[in-house]
């Protein structure tokens, strides 16, 4: 087994699939898991200028950019909210409509 330096480990983290990069801040093009409630999770690619509409309200992607994963975003009318979670294999699988889908990473 070979030893790896922290710098090479950081390079490896940034070059892999998005859910394994270890990013903390949401940026334009980031993948997030939108947590609506315990039964409703959905994947979302954040794109500047876009909006997300769901039963809890309208959410601007611009309001999501710059937030930390795990933060709450309030709808435009202030009535509803969602949480923006970092993608993980478990959350990704839970957000799919077919839970048994095979993912090739």
mmCIF file of N, CA, C and O in Angstrom:
data_model
loop_
_atom_site.group_PDB
_atom_site.id
_atom_site.type_symbol
_atom_site.label_atom_id
_atom_site.label_comp_id
_atom_site.label_asym_id
_atom_site.label_seq_id
_atom_site.Cartn_x
_atom_site.Cartn_y
_atom_site.Cartn_z
ATOM 1 N N UNK A 1 0.855 -1.179 0.000
ATOM 2 C CA UNK A 1 0.000 0.000 0.000
ATOM 3 C C UNK A 1 0.891 1.229 0.000
ATOM 4 O O UNK A 1 1.818 1.335 0.795
ATOM 5 N N UNK A 2 0.575 2.180 -0.867
ATOM 6 C CA UNK A 2 1.400 3.380 -0.964
ATOM 7 C C UNK A 2 0.769 4.530 -0.198
ATOM 8 O O UNK A 2 -0.450 4.650 -0.111
ATOM 9 N N UNK A 3 1.611 5.380 0.337
ATOM 10 C CA UNK A 3 1.139 6.554 1.063
ATOM 11 C C UNK A 3 0.821 7.660 0.064
ATOM 12 O O UNK A 3 1.506 7.829 -0.937
ATOM 13 N N UNK A 4 -0.223 8.406 0.344
ATOM 14 C CA UNK A 4 -0.572 9.533 -0.515
ATOM 15 C C UNK A 4 -0.458 10.816 0.283
ATOM 16 O O UNK A 4 -0.772 10.858 1.467
ATOM 17 N N UNK A 5 -0.006 11.839 -0.369
ATOM 18 C CA UNK A 5 0.115 13.133 0.299
ATOM 19 C C UNK A 5 -1.251 13.803 0.351
ATOM 20 O O UNK A 5 -2.117 13.500 -0.468
ATOM 21 N N UNK A 6 -1.461 14.733 1.292
ATOM 22 C CA UNK A 6 -2.746 15.445 1.338
ATOM 23 C C UNK A 6 -3.039 16.191 0.039
ATOM 24 O O UNK A 6 -4.186 16.277 -0.386
ATOM 25 N N UNK A 7 -2.016 16.720 -0.612
ATOM 26 C CA UNK A 7 -2.230 17.450 -1.870
ATOM 27 C C UNK A 7 -2.747 16.528 -2.965
ATOM 28 O O UNK A 7 -3.661 16.881 -3.705
ATOM 29 N N UNK A 8 -2.176 15.324 -3.071
ATOM 30 C CA UNK A 8 -2.644 14.407 -4.110
ATOM 31 C C UNK A 8 -4.033 13.881 -3.778
ATOM 32 O O UNK A 8 -4.846 13.646 -4.667
ATOM 33 N N UNK A 9 -4.341 13.715 -2.489
ATOM 34 C CA UNK A 9 -5.684 13.288 -2.099
ATOM 35 C C UNK A 9 -6.703 14.363 -2.456
ATOM 36 O O UNK A 9 -7.797 14.067 -2.922
ATOM 37 N N UNK A 10 -6.349 15.634 -2.267
ATOM 38 C CA UNK A 10 -7.252 16.734 -2.619
ATOM 39 C C UNK A 10 -7.471 16.785 -4.123
ATOM 40 O O UNK A 10 -8.582 17.028 -4.581
ATOM 41 N N UNK A 11 -6.411 16.553 -4.916
ATOM 42 C CA UNK A 11 -6.564 16.544 -6.370
ATOM 43 C C UNK A 11 -7.491 15.414 -6.797
ATOM 44 O O UNK A 11 -8.331 15.585 -7.667
ATOM 45 N N UNK A 12 -7.374 14.260 -6.171
ATOM 46 C CA UNK A 12 -8.211 13.117 -6.505
ATOM 47 C C UNK A 12 -9.669 13.427 -6.184
ATOM 48 O O UNK A 12 -10.548 13.119 -6.956
ATOM 49 N N UNK A 13 -9.927 14.068 -5.040
ATOM 50 C CA UNK A 13 -11.284 14.411 -4.662
ATOM 51 C C UNK A 13 -11.926 15.349 -5.678
ATOM 52 O O UNK A 13 -13.075 15.217 -6.007
ATOM 53 N N UNK A 14 -11.192 16.326 -6.171
ATOM 54 C CA UNK A 14 -11.757 17.299 -7.103
ATOM 55 C C UNK A 14 -11.969 16.725 -8.491
ATOM 56 O O UNK A 14 -12.775 17.234 -9.241
ATOM 57 N N UNK A 15 -11.256 15.671 -8.855
ATOM 58 C CA UNK A 15 -11.346 15.176 -10.224
ATOM 59 C C UNK A 15 -12.367 14.062 -10.398
ATOM 60 O O UNK A 15 -12.657 13.687 -11.510
ATOM 61 N N UNK A 16 -12.934 13.538 -9.329
ATOM 62 C CA UNK A 16 -13.890 12.453 -9.434
ATOM 63 C C UNK A 16 -15.296 12.938 -9.710
ATOM 64 O O UNK A 16 -15.522 14.110 -9.993
ATOM 65 N N UNK A 17 -16.279 12.027 -9.643
ATOM 66 C CA UNK A 17 -17.668 12.423 -9.827
ATOM 67 C C UNK A 17 -18.071 13.487 -8.808
ATOM 68 O O UNK A 17 -17.525 13.552 -7.714
ATOM 69 N N UNK A 18 -19.046 14.306 -9.164
ATOM 70 C CA UNK A 18 -19.437 15.455 -8.343
ATOM 71 C C UNK A 18 -19.770 15.072 -6.903
ATOM 72 O O UNK A 18 -19.413 15.786 -5.978
ATOM 73 N N UNK A 19 -20.435 13.936 -6.709
ATOM 74 C CA UNK A 19 -20.838 13.602 -5.345
ATOM 75 C C UNK A 19 -19.669 13.199 -4.455
ATOM 76 O O UNK A 19 -19.820 13.107 -3.255
ATOM 77 N N UNK A 20 -18.478 12.995 -5.029
ATOM 78 C CA UNK A 20 -17.330 12.601 -4.230
ATOM 79 C C UNK A 20 -16.266 13.689 -4.139
ATOM 80 O O UNK A 20 -15.188 13.454 -3.624
ATOM 81 N N UNK A 21 -16.530 14.881 -4.640
ATOM 82 C CA UNK A 21 -15.513 15.936 -4.651
ATOM 83 C C UNK A 21 -15.317 16.602 -3.307
ATOM 84 O O UNK A 21 -14.302 17.220 -3.079
ATOM 85 N N UNK A 22 -16.281 16.543 -2.434
ATOM 86 C CA UNK A 22 -16.143 17.137 -1.112
ATOM 87 C C UNK A 22 -16.311 18.646 -1.101
ATOM 88 O O UNK A 22 -15.827 19.311 -0.204
ATOM 89 N N UNK A 23 -17.004 19.210 -2.099
ATOM 90 C CA UNK A 23 -17.239 20.648 -2.115
ATOM 91 C C UNK A 23 -18.208 21.020 -1.009
ATOM 92 O O UNK A 23 -19.116 20.271 -0.692
ATOM 93 N N UNK A 24 -18.032 22.203 -0.428
ATOM 94 C CA UNK A 24 -18.887 22.646 0.667
ATOM 95 C C UNK A 24 -19.882 23.712 0.239
ATOM 96 O O UNK A 24 -20.922 23.866 0.851
ATOM 97 N N UNK A 25 -19.554 24.472 -0.809
ATOM 98 C CA UNK A 25 -20.374 25.590 -1.248
ATOM 99 C C UNK A 25 -21.028 25.265 -2.586
ATOM 100 O O UNK A 25 -20.389 24.726 -3.480
ATOM 101 N N UNK A 26 -22.275 25.639 -2.725
ATOM 102 C CA UNK A 26 -23.023 25.409 -3.965
ATOM 103 C C UNK A 26 -22.672 26.506 -4.958
ATOM 104 O O UNK A 26 -22.694 27.694 -4.621
ATOM 105 N N UNK A 27 -22.323 26.101 -6.165
ATOM 106 C CA UNK A 27 -21.989 27.062 -7.216
ATOM 107 C C UNK A 27 -22.838 26.756 -8.456
ATOM 108 O O UNK A 27 -23.568 25.766 -8.502
ATOM 109 N N UNK A 28 -22.741 27.632 -9.456
ATOM 110 C CA UNK A 28 -23.459 27.424 -10.705
ATOM 111 C C UNK A 28 -22.994 26.104 -11.312
ATOM 112 O O UNK A 28 -21.804 25.875 -11.479
ATOM 113 N N UNK A 29 -23.918 25.209 -11.614
ATOM 114 C CA UNK A 29 -23.589 23.902 -12.168
ATOM 115 C C UNK A 29 -23.488 22.792 -11.127
ATOM 116 O O UNK A 29 -23.325 21.632 -11.484
ATOM 117 N N UNK A 30 -23.590 23.127 -9.838
ATOM 118 C CA UNK A 30 -23.518 22.108 -8.785
ATOM 119 C C UNK A 30 -24.759 21.227 -8.797
ATOM 120 O O UNK A 30 -25.853 21.663 -9.146
ATOM 121 N N UNK A 31 -24.573 19.996 -8.398
ATOM 122 C CA UNK A 31 -25.687 19.071 -8.217
ATOM 123 C C UNK A 31 -26.065 19.098 -6.740
ATOM 124 O O UNK A 31 -25.193 19.016 -5.872
ATOM 125 N N UNK A 32 -27.352 19.241 -6.448
ATOM 126 C CA UNK A 32 -27.844 19.206 -5.072
ATOM 127 C C UNK A 32 -29.010 18.239 -4.999
ATOM 128 O O UNK A 32 -29.658 17.939 -5.999
ATOM 129 N N UNK A 33 -29.267 17.758 -3.805
ATOM 130 C CA UNK A 33 -30.462 16.972 -3.535
ATOM 131 C C UNK A 33 -31.406 17.889 -2.773
ATOM 132 O O UNK A 33 -31.060 18.385 -1.702
ATOM 133 N N UNK A 34 -32.566 18.146 -3.348
ATOM 134 C CA UNK A 34 -33.556 19.017 -2.723
ATOM 135 C C UNK A 34 -34.400 18.167 -1.772
ATOM 136 O O UNK A 34 -35.041 17.209 -2.187
ATOM 137 N N UNK A 35 -34.347 18.535 -0.486
ATOM 138 C CA UNK A 35 -35.120 17.840 0.544
ATOM 139 C C UNK A 35 -36.383 18.657 0.797
ATOM 140 O O UNK A 35 -36.315 19.758 1.328
ATOM 141 N N UNK A 36 -37.528 18.116 0.376
ATOM 142 C CA UNK A 36 -38.807 18.789 0.595
ATOM 143 C C UNK A 36 -39.430 18.320 1.907
ATOM 144 O O UNK A 36 -39.883 19.126 2.703
ATOM 145 N N UNK A 37 -39.499 17.025 2.091
ATOM 146 C CA UNK A 37 -39.927 16.416 3.346
ATOM 147 C C UNK A 37 -39.383 14.994 3.379
ATOM 148 O O UNK A 37 -38.661 14.595 2.466
ATOM 149 N N UNK A 38 -39.706 14.240 4.407
ATOM 150 C CA UNK A 38 -39.081 12.922 4.571
ATOM 151 C C UNK A 38 -39.407 11.941 3.447
ATOM 152 O O UNK A 38 -38.730 10.940 3.290
ATOM 153 N N UNK A 39 -40.434 12.224 2.653
ATOM 154 C CA UNK A 39 -40.779 11.339 1.544
ATOM 155 C C UNK A 39 -40.369 11.879 0.177
ATOM 156 O O UNK A 39 -40.455 11.166 -0.808
ATOM 157 N N UNK A 40 -39.972 13.132 0.108
ATOM 158 C CA UNK A 40 -39.708 13.759 -1.185
ATOM 159 C C UNK A 40 -38.305 14.353 -1.257
ATOM 160 O O UNK A 40 -38.030 15.383 -0.649
ATOM 161 N N UNK A 41 -37.449 13.668 -1.994
ATOM 162 C CA UNK A 41 -36.103 14.122 -2.305
ATOM 163 C C UNK A 41 -35.995 14.167 -3.825
ATOM 164 O O UNK A 41 -36.514 13.280 -4.503
ATOM 165 N N UNK A 42 -35.322 15.184 -4.354
ATOM 166 C CA UNK A 42 -35.160 15.223 -5.804
ATOM 167 C C UNK A 42 -33.809 15.831 -6.171
ATOM 168 O O UNK A 42 -33.371 16.785 -5.535
ATOM 169 N N UNK A 43 -33.151 15.268 -7.187
ATOM 170 C CA UNK A 43 -31.880 15.827 -7.637
ATOM 171 C C UNK A 43 -32.121 17.092 -8.460
ATOM 172 O O UNK A 43 -33.143 17.211 -9.142
ATOM 173 N N UNK A 44 -31.196 18.040 -8.376
ATOM 174 C CA UNK A 44 -31.333 19.294 -9.101
ATOM 175 C C UNK A 44 -29.948 19.805 -9.475
ATOM 176 O O UNK A 44 -29.047 19.837 -8.633
ATOM 177 N N UNK A 45 -29.780 20.200 -10.729
ATOM 178 C CA UNK A 45 -28.560 20.875 -11.173
ATOM 179 C C UNK A 45 -28.826 22.376 -11.075
ATOM 180 O O UNK A 45 -29.727 22.899 -11.716
ATOM 181 N N UNK A 46 -28.065 23.078 -10.232
ATOM 182 C CA UNK A 46 -28.257 24.510 -10.016
ATOM 183 C C UNK A 46 -27.706 25.272 -11.215
ATOM 184 O O UNK A 46 -26.555 25.080 -11.605
ATOM 185 N N UNK A 47 -28.546 26.128 -11.806
ATOM 186 C CA UNK A 47 -28.151 26.939 -12.958
ATOM 187 C C UNK A 47 -28.630 28.366 -12.736
ATOM 188 O O UNK A 47 -29.823 28.586 -12.504
ATOM 189 N N UNK A 48 -27.716 29.315 -12.810
ATOM 190 C CA UNK A 48 -28.048 30.720 -12.592
ATOM 191 C C UNK A 48 -29.191 31.144 -13.513
ATOM 192 O O UNK A 48 -29.225 30.780 -14.685
ATOM 193 N N UNK A 49 -30.140 31.893 -12.963
ATOM 194 C CA UNK A 49 -31.261 32.394 -13.743
ATOM 195 C C UNK A 49 -32.458 31.471 -13.795
ATOM 196 O O UNK A 49 -33.529 31.871 -14.257
ATOM 197 N N UNK A 50 -32.328 30.233 -13.328
ATOM 198 C CA UNK A 50 -33.427 29.264 -13.360
ATOM 199 C C UNK A 50 -34.221 29.320 -12.058
ATOM 200 O O UNK A 50 -33.779 29.905 -11.075
ATOM 201 N N UNK A 51 -35.389 28.699 -12.065
ATOM 202 C CA UNK A 51 -36.196 28.601 -10.850
ATOM 203 C C UNK A 51 -36.680 27.170 -10.670
ATOM 204 O O UNK A 51 -36.820 26.418 -11.633
ATOM 205 N N UNK A 52 -36.934 26.825 -9.440
ATOM 206 C CA UNK A 52 -37.517 25.537 -9.078
ATOM 207 C C UNK A 52 -38.910 25.822 -8.543
ATOM 208 O O UNK A 52 -39.072 26.641 -7.630
ATOM 209 N N UNK A 53 -39.918 25.185 -9.119
ATOM 210 C CA UNK A 53 -41.293 25.318 -8.652
ATOM 211 C C UNK A 53 -41.749 23.980 -8.110
ATOM 212 O O UNK A 53 -41.650 22.965 -8.800
ATOM 213 N N UNK A 54 -42.241 23.979 -6.877
ATOM 214 C CA UNK A 54 -42.809 22.772 -6.292
ATOM 215 C C UNK A 54 -43.960 23.175 -5.377
ATOM 216 O O UNK A 54 -44.334 24.342 -5.314
ATOM 217 N N UNK A 55 -44.512 22.241 -4.659
ATOM 218 C CA UNK A 55 -45.683 22.540 -3.832
ATOM 219 C C UNK A 55 -45.378 23.465 -2.665
ATOM 220 O O UNK A 55 -46.282 23.996 -2.032
ATOM 221 N N UNK A 56 -44.090 23.677 -2.367
ATOM 222 C CA UNK A 56 -43.712 24.560 -1.272
ATOM 223 C C UNK A 56 -43.422 25.980 -1.735
ATOM 224 O O UNK A 56 -43.154 26.854 -0.924
ATOM 225 N N UNK A 57 -43.444 26.219 -3.043
ATOM 226 C CA UNK A 57 -43.236 27.561 -3.547
ATOM 227 C C UNK A 57 -42.289 27.610 -4.732
ATOM 228 O O UNK A 57 -41.980 26.595 -5.355
ATOM 229 N N UNK A 58 -41.817 28.807 -5.016
ATOM 230 C CA UNK A 58 -40.888 29.066 -6.108
ATOM 231 C C UNK A 58 -39.546 29.438 -5.497
ATOM 232 O O UNK A 58 -39.468 30.332 -4.645
ATOM 233 N N UNK A 59 -38.494 28.767 -5.960
ATOM 234 C CA UNK A 59 -37.158 28.960 -5.404
ATOM 235 C C UNK A 59 -36.197 29.337 -6.525
ATOM 236 O O UNK A 59 -36.065 28.606 -7.504
ATOM 237 N N UNK A 60 -35.532 30.462 -6.382
ATOM 238 C CA UNK A 60 -34.581 30.931 -7.374
ATOM 239 C C UNK A 60 -33.257 30.181 -7.222
ATOM 240 O O UNK A 60 -32.749 30.034 -6.104
ATOM 241 N N UNK A 61 -32.710 29.722 -8.331
ATOM 242 C CA UNK A 61 -31.396 29.080 -8.283
ATOM 243 C C UNK A 61 -30.342 30.087 -7.843
ATOM 244 O O UNK A 61 -29.359 29.718 -7.198
ATOM 245 N N UNK A 62 -30.524 31.365 -8.183
ATOM 246 C CA UNK A 62 -29.562 32.398 -7.763
ATOM 247 C C UNK A 62 -29.483 32.482 -6.241
ATOM 248 O O UNK A 62 -28.420 32.775 -5.694
ATOM 249 N N UNK A 63 -30.598 32.226 -5.548
ATOM 250 C CA UNK A 63 -30.596 32.233 -4.083
ATOM 251 C C UNK A 63 -29.847 31.023 -3.527
ATOM 252 O O UNK A 63 -29.366 31.055 -2.396
ATOM 253 N N UNK A 64 -29.716 29.961 -4.309
ATOM 254 C CA UNK A 64 -29.019 28.748 -3.866
ATOM 255 C C UNK A 64 -27.506 28.885 -4.022
ATOM 256 O O UNK A 64 -26.744 28.316 -3.243
ATOM 257 N N UNK A 65 -27.080 29.633 -5.044
ATOM 258 C CA UNK A 65 -25.647 29.786 -5.318
ATOM 259 C C UNK A 65 -24.988 30.543 -4.171
ATOM 260 O O UNK A 65 -25.472 31.582 -3.740
ATOM 261 N N UNK A 66 -23.899 29.994 -3.674
ATOM 262 C CA UNK A 66 -23.170 30.593 -2.552
ATOM 263 C C UNK A 66 -23.554 30.034 -1.204
ATOM 264 O O UNK A 66 -22.880 30.289 -0.210
ATOM 265 N N UNK A 67 -24.632 29.266 -1.133
ATOM 266 C CA UNK A 67 -25.049 28.643 0.130
ATOM 267 C C UNK A 67 -24.175 27.423 0.411
ATOM 268 O O UNK A 67 -23.588 26.839 -0.484
ATOM 269 N N UNK A 68 -24.119 27.027 1.658
ATOM 270 C CA UNK A 68 -23.444 25.806 2.065
ATOM 271 C C UNK A 68 -24.436 24.648 1.930
ATOM 272 O O UNK A 68 -25.648 24.837 2.098
ATOM 273 N N UNK A 69 -23.924 23.459 1.606
ATOM 274 C CA UNK A 69 -24.794 22.280 1.593
ATOM 275 C C UNK A 69 -25.395 22.103 2.980
ATOM 276 O O UNK A 69 -24.731 22.298 3.987
ATOM 277 N N UNK A 70 -26.670 21.773 3.021
ATOM 278 C CA UNK A 70 -27.374 21.583 4.286
ATOM 279 C C UNK A 70 -28.172 22.805 4.703
ATOM 280 O O UNK A 70 -28.968 22.733 5.634
ATOM 281 N N UNK A 71 -27.989 23.929 4.023
ATOM 282 C CA UNK A 71 -28.716 25.146 4.382
ATOM 283 C C UNK A 71 -30.142 25.110 3.878
ATOM 284 O O UNK A 71 -30.469 24.431 2.912
ATOM 285 N N UNK A 72 -30.961 25.906 4.534
ATOM 286 C CA UNK A 72 -32.368 26.041 4.177
ATOM 287 C C UNK A 72 -32.519 27.223 3.216
ATOM 288 O O UNK A 72 -31.865 28.242 3.375
ATOM 289 N N UNK A 73 -33.393 27.077 2.225
ATOM 290 C CA UNK A 73 -33.722 28.163 1.299
ATOM 291 C C UNK A 73 -35.214 28.412 1.426
ATOM 292 O O UNK A 73 -36.025 27.486 1.349
ATOM 293 N N UNK A 74 -35.589 29.673 1.621
ATOM 294 C CA UNK A 74 -36.989 30.060 1.766
ATOM 295 C C UNK A 74 -37.531 30.449 0.398
ATOM 296 O O UNK A 74 -36.825 31.053 -0.413
ATOM 297 N N UNK A 75 -38.802 30.111 0.147
ATOM 298 C CA UNK A 75 -39.425 30.427 -1.143
ATOM 299 C C UNK A 75 -39.563 31.933 -1.309
ATOM 300 O O UNK A 75 -39.444 32.697 -0.355
ATOM 301 N N UNK A 76 -39.847 32.346 -2.536
ATOM 302 C CA UNK A 76 -39.966 33.779 -2.835
ATOM 303 C C UNK A 76 -41.045 34.462 -2.014
ATOM 304 O O UNK A 76 -40.902 35.603 -1.611
ATOM 305 N N UNK A 77 -42.155 33.753 -1.743
ATOM 306 C CA UNK A 77 -43.228 34.374 -0.964
ATOM 307 C C UNK A 77 -43.039 34.188 0.542
ATOM 308 O O UNK A 77 -43.855 34.655 1.327
ATOM 309 N N UNK A 78 -41.992 33.488 0.952
ATOM 310 C CA UNK A 78 -41.687 33.313 2.371
ATOM 311 C C UNK A 78 -42.536 32.285 3.080
ATOM 312 O O UNK A 78 -42.442 32.137 4.297
ATOM 313 N N UNK A 79 -43.362 31.548 2.358
ATOM 314 C CA UNK A 79 -44.273 30.585 2.980
ATOM 315 C C UNK A 79 -43.679 29.187 3.131
ATOM 316 O O UNK A 79 -44.020 28.477 4.060
ATOM 317 N N UNK A 80 -42.822 28.768 2.206
ATOM 318 C CA UNK A 80 -42.275 27.410 2.235
ATOM 319 C C UNK A 80 -40.759 27.434 2.241
ATOM 320 O O UNK A 80 -40.125 28.483 2.072
ATOM 321 N N UNK A 81 -40.175 26.269 2.437
ATOM 322 C CA UNK A 81 -38.715 26.159 2.425
ATOM 323 C C UNK A 81 -38.298 24.764 2.005
ATOM 324 O O UNK A 81 -39.084 23.824 2.055
ATOM 325 N N UNK A 82 -37.055 24.668 1.568
ATOM 326 C CA UNK A 82 -36.427 23.396 1.218
ATOM 327 C C UNK A 82 -35.027 23.396 1.794
ATOM 328 O O UNK A 82 -34.498 24.444 2.176
ATOM 329 N N UNK A 83 -34.420 22.219 1.869
ATOM 330 C CA UNK A 83 -33.021 22.095 2.267
ATOM 331 C C UNK A 83 -32.227 21.621 1.062
ATOM 332 O O UNK A 83 -32.690 20.794 0.284
ATOM 333 N N UNK A 84 -31.015 22.145 0.915
ATOM 334 C CA UNK A 84 -30.127 21.764 -0.179
ATOM 335 C C UNK A 84 -29.047 20.852 0.380
ATOM 336 O O UNK A 84 -28.182 21.288 1.133
ATOM 337 N N UNK A 85 -29.116 19.576 0.042
ATOM 338 C CA UNK A 85 -28.200 18.585 0.587
ATOM 339 C C UNK A 85 -27.143 18.199 -0.439
ATOM 340 O O UNK A 85 -27.397 18.191 -1.643
ATOM 341 N N UNK A 86 -25.966 17.879 0.054
ATOM 342 C CA UNK A 86 -24.885 17.415 -0.813
ATOM 343 C C UNK A 86 -25.221 16.014 -1.309
ATOM 344 O O UNK A 86 -25.704 15.173 -0.539
ATOM 345 N N UNK A 87 -24.996 15.745 -2.589
ATOM 346 C CA UNK A 87 -25.274 14.405 -3.099
ATOM 347 C C UNK A 87 -24.364 13.368 -2.447
ATOM 348 O O UNK A 87 -23.176 13.601 -2.281
ATOM 349 N N UNK A 88 -24.948 12.275 -2.062
ATOM 350 C CA UNK A 88 -24.203 11.116 -1.563
ATOM 351 C C UNK A 88 -24.831 9.908 -2.246
ATOM 352 O O UNK A 88 -25.956 9.991 -2.749
ATOM 353 N N UNK A 89 -24.142 8.784 -2.272
ATOM 354 C CA UNK A 89 -24.746 7.602 -2.901
ATOM 355 C C UNK A 89 -26.112 7.234 -2.310
ATOM 356 O O UNK A 89 -27.040 6.909 -3.031
ATOM 357 N N UNK A 90 -26.245 7.351 -0.999
ATOM 358 C CA UNK A 90 -27.507 7.005 -0.347
ATOM 359 C C UNK A 90 -28.621 7.980 -0.726
ATOM 360 O O UNK A 90 -29.730 7.573 -1.088
ATOM 361 N N UNK A 91 -28.340 9.295 -0.667
ATOM 362 C CA UNK A 91 -29.357 10.281 -1.024
ATOM 363 C C UNK A 91 -29.713 10.203 -2.510
ATOM 364 O O UNK A 91 -30.866 10.368 -2.895
ATOM 365 N N UNK A 92 -28.687 9.967 -3.334
ATOM 366 C CA UNK A 92 -28.937 9.860 -4.778
ATOM 367 C C UNK A 92 -29.889 8.709 -5.063
ATOM 368 O O UNK A 92 -30.846 8.848 -5.799
ATOM 369 N N UNK A 93 -29.650 7.563 -4.449
ATOM 370 C CA UNK A 93 -30.514 6.397 -4.643
ATOM 371 C C UNK A 93 -31.915 6.673 -4.118
ATOM 372 O O UNK A 93 -32.895 6.308 -4.747
ATOM 373 N N UNK A 94 -32.021 7.341 -2.982
ATOM 374 C CA UNK A 94 -33.336 7.659 -2.408
ATOM 375 C C UNK A 94 -34.119 8.632 -3.270
ATOM 376 O O UNK A 94 -35.343 8.636 -3.251
ATOM 377 N N UNK A 95 -33.430 9.482 -4.024
ATOM 378 C CA UNK A 95 -34.115 10.486 -4.835
ATOM 379 C C UNK A 95 -34.604 9.937 -6.178
ATOM 380 O O UNK A 95 -35.390 10.586 -6.860
ATOM 381 N N UNK A 96 -34.161 8.745 -6.549
ATOM 382 C CA UNK A 96 -34.585 8.157 -7.815
ATOM 383 C C UNK A 96 -35.966 7.531 -7.686
ATOM 384 O O UNK A 96 -36.318 6.999 -6.641
ATOM 385 N N UNK A 97 -36.744 7.584 -8.763
ATOM 386 C CA UNK A 97 -38.070 6.987 -8.714
ATOM 387 C C UNK A 97 -37.989 5.461 -8.691
ATOM 388 O O UNK A 97 -38.839 4.801 -8.117
ATOM 389 N N UNK A 98 -36.967 4.895 -9.331
ATOM 390 C CA UNK A 98 -36.740 3.450 -9.310
ATOM 391 C C UNK A 98 -35.562 3.178 -8.390
ATOM 392 O O UNK A 98 -34.413 3.360 -8.772
ATOM 393 N N UNK A 99 -35.833 2.750 -7.189
ATOM 394 C CA UNK A 99 -34.800 2.603 -6.167
ATOM 395 C C UNK A 99 -33.762 1.518 -6.507
ATOM 396 O O UNK A 99 -32.697 1.496 -5.947
ATOM 397 N N UNK A 100 -34.081 0.631 -7.427
ATOM 398 C CA UNK A 100 -33.155 -0.462 -7.749
ATOM 399 C C UNK A 100 -32.308 -0.179 -8.986
ATOM 400 O O UNK A 100 -31.649 -1.065 -9.490
ATOM 401 N N UNK A 101 -32.349 1.047 -9.480
ATOM 402 C CA UNK A 101 -31.573 1.388 -10.667
ATOM 403 C C UNK A 101 -30.069 1.244 -10.400
ATOM 404 O O UNK A 101 -29.577 1.662 -9.369
ATOM 405 N N UNK A 102 -29.354 0.664 -11.331
ATOM 406 C CA UNK A 102 -27.910 0.489 -11.208
ATOM 407 C C UNK A 102 -27.220 1.740 -11.712
ATOM 408 O O UNK A 102 -27.518 2.232 -12.790
ATOM 409 N N UNK A 103 -26.294 2.255 -10.909
ATOM 410 C CA UNK A 103 -25.538 3.456 -11.283
ATOM 411 C C UNK A 103 -24.117 3.049 -11.632
ATOM 412 O O UNK A 103 -23.444 2.391 -10.851
ATOM 413 N N UNK A 104 -23.647 3.427 -12.789
ATOM 414 C CA UNK A 104 -22.271 3.169 -13.211
ATOM 415 C C UNK A 104 -21.501 4.467 -13.089
ATOM 416 O O UNK A 104 -21.731 5.407 -13.842
ATOM 417 N N UNK A 105 -20.622 4.550 -12.114
ATOM 418 C CA UNK A 105 -19.857 5.779 -11.897
ATOM 419 C C UNK A 105 -18.460 5.647 -12.452
ATOM 420 O O UNK A 105 -17.825 4.700 -12.415
#
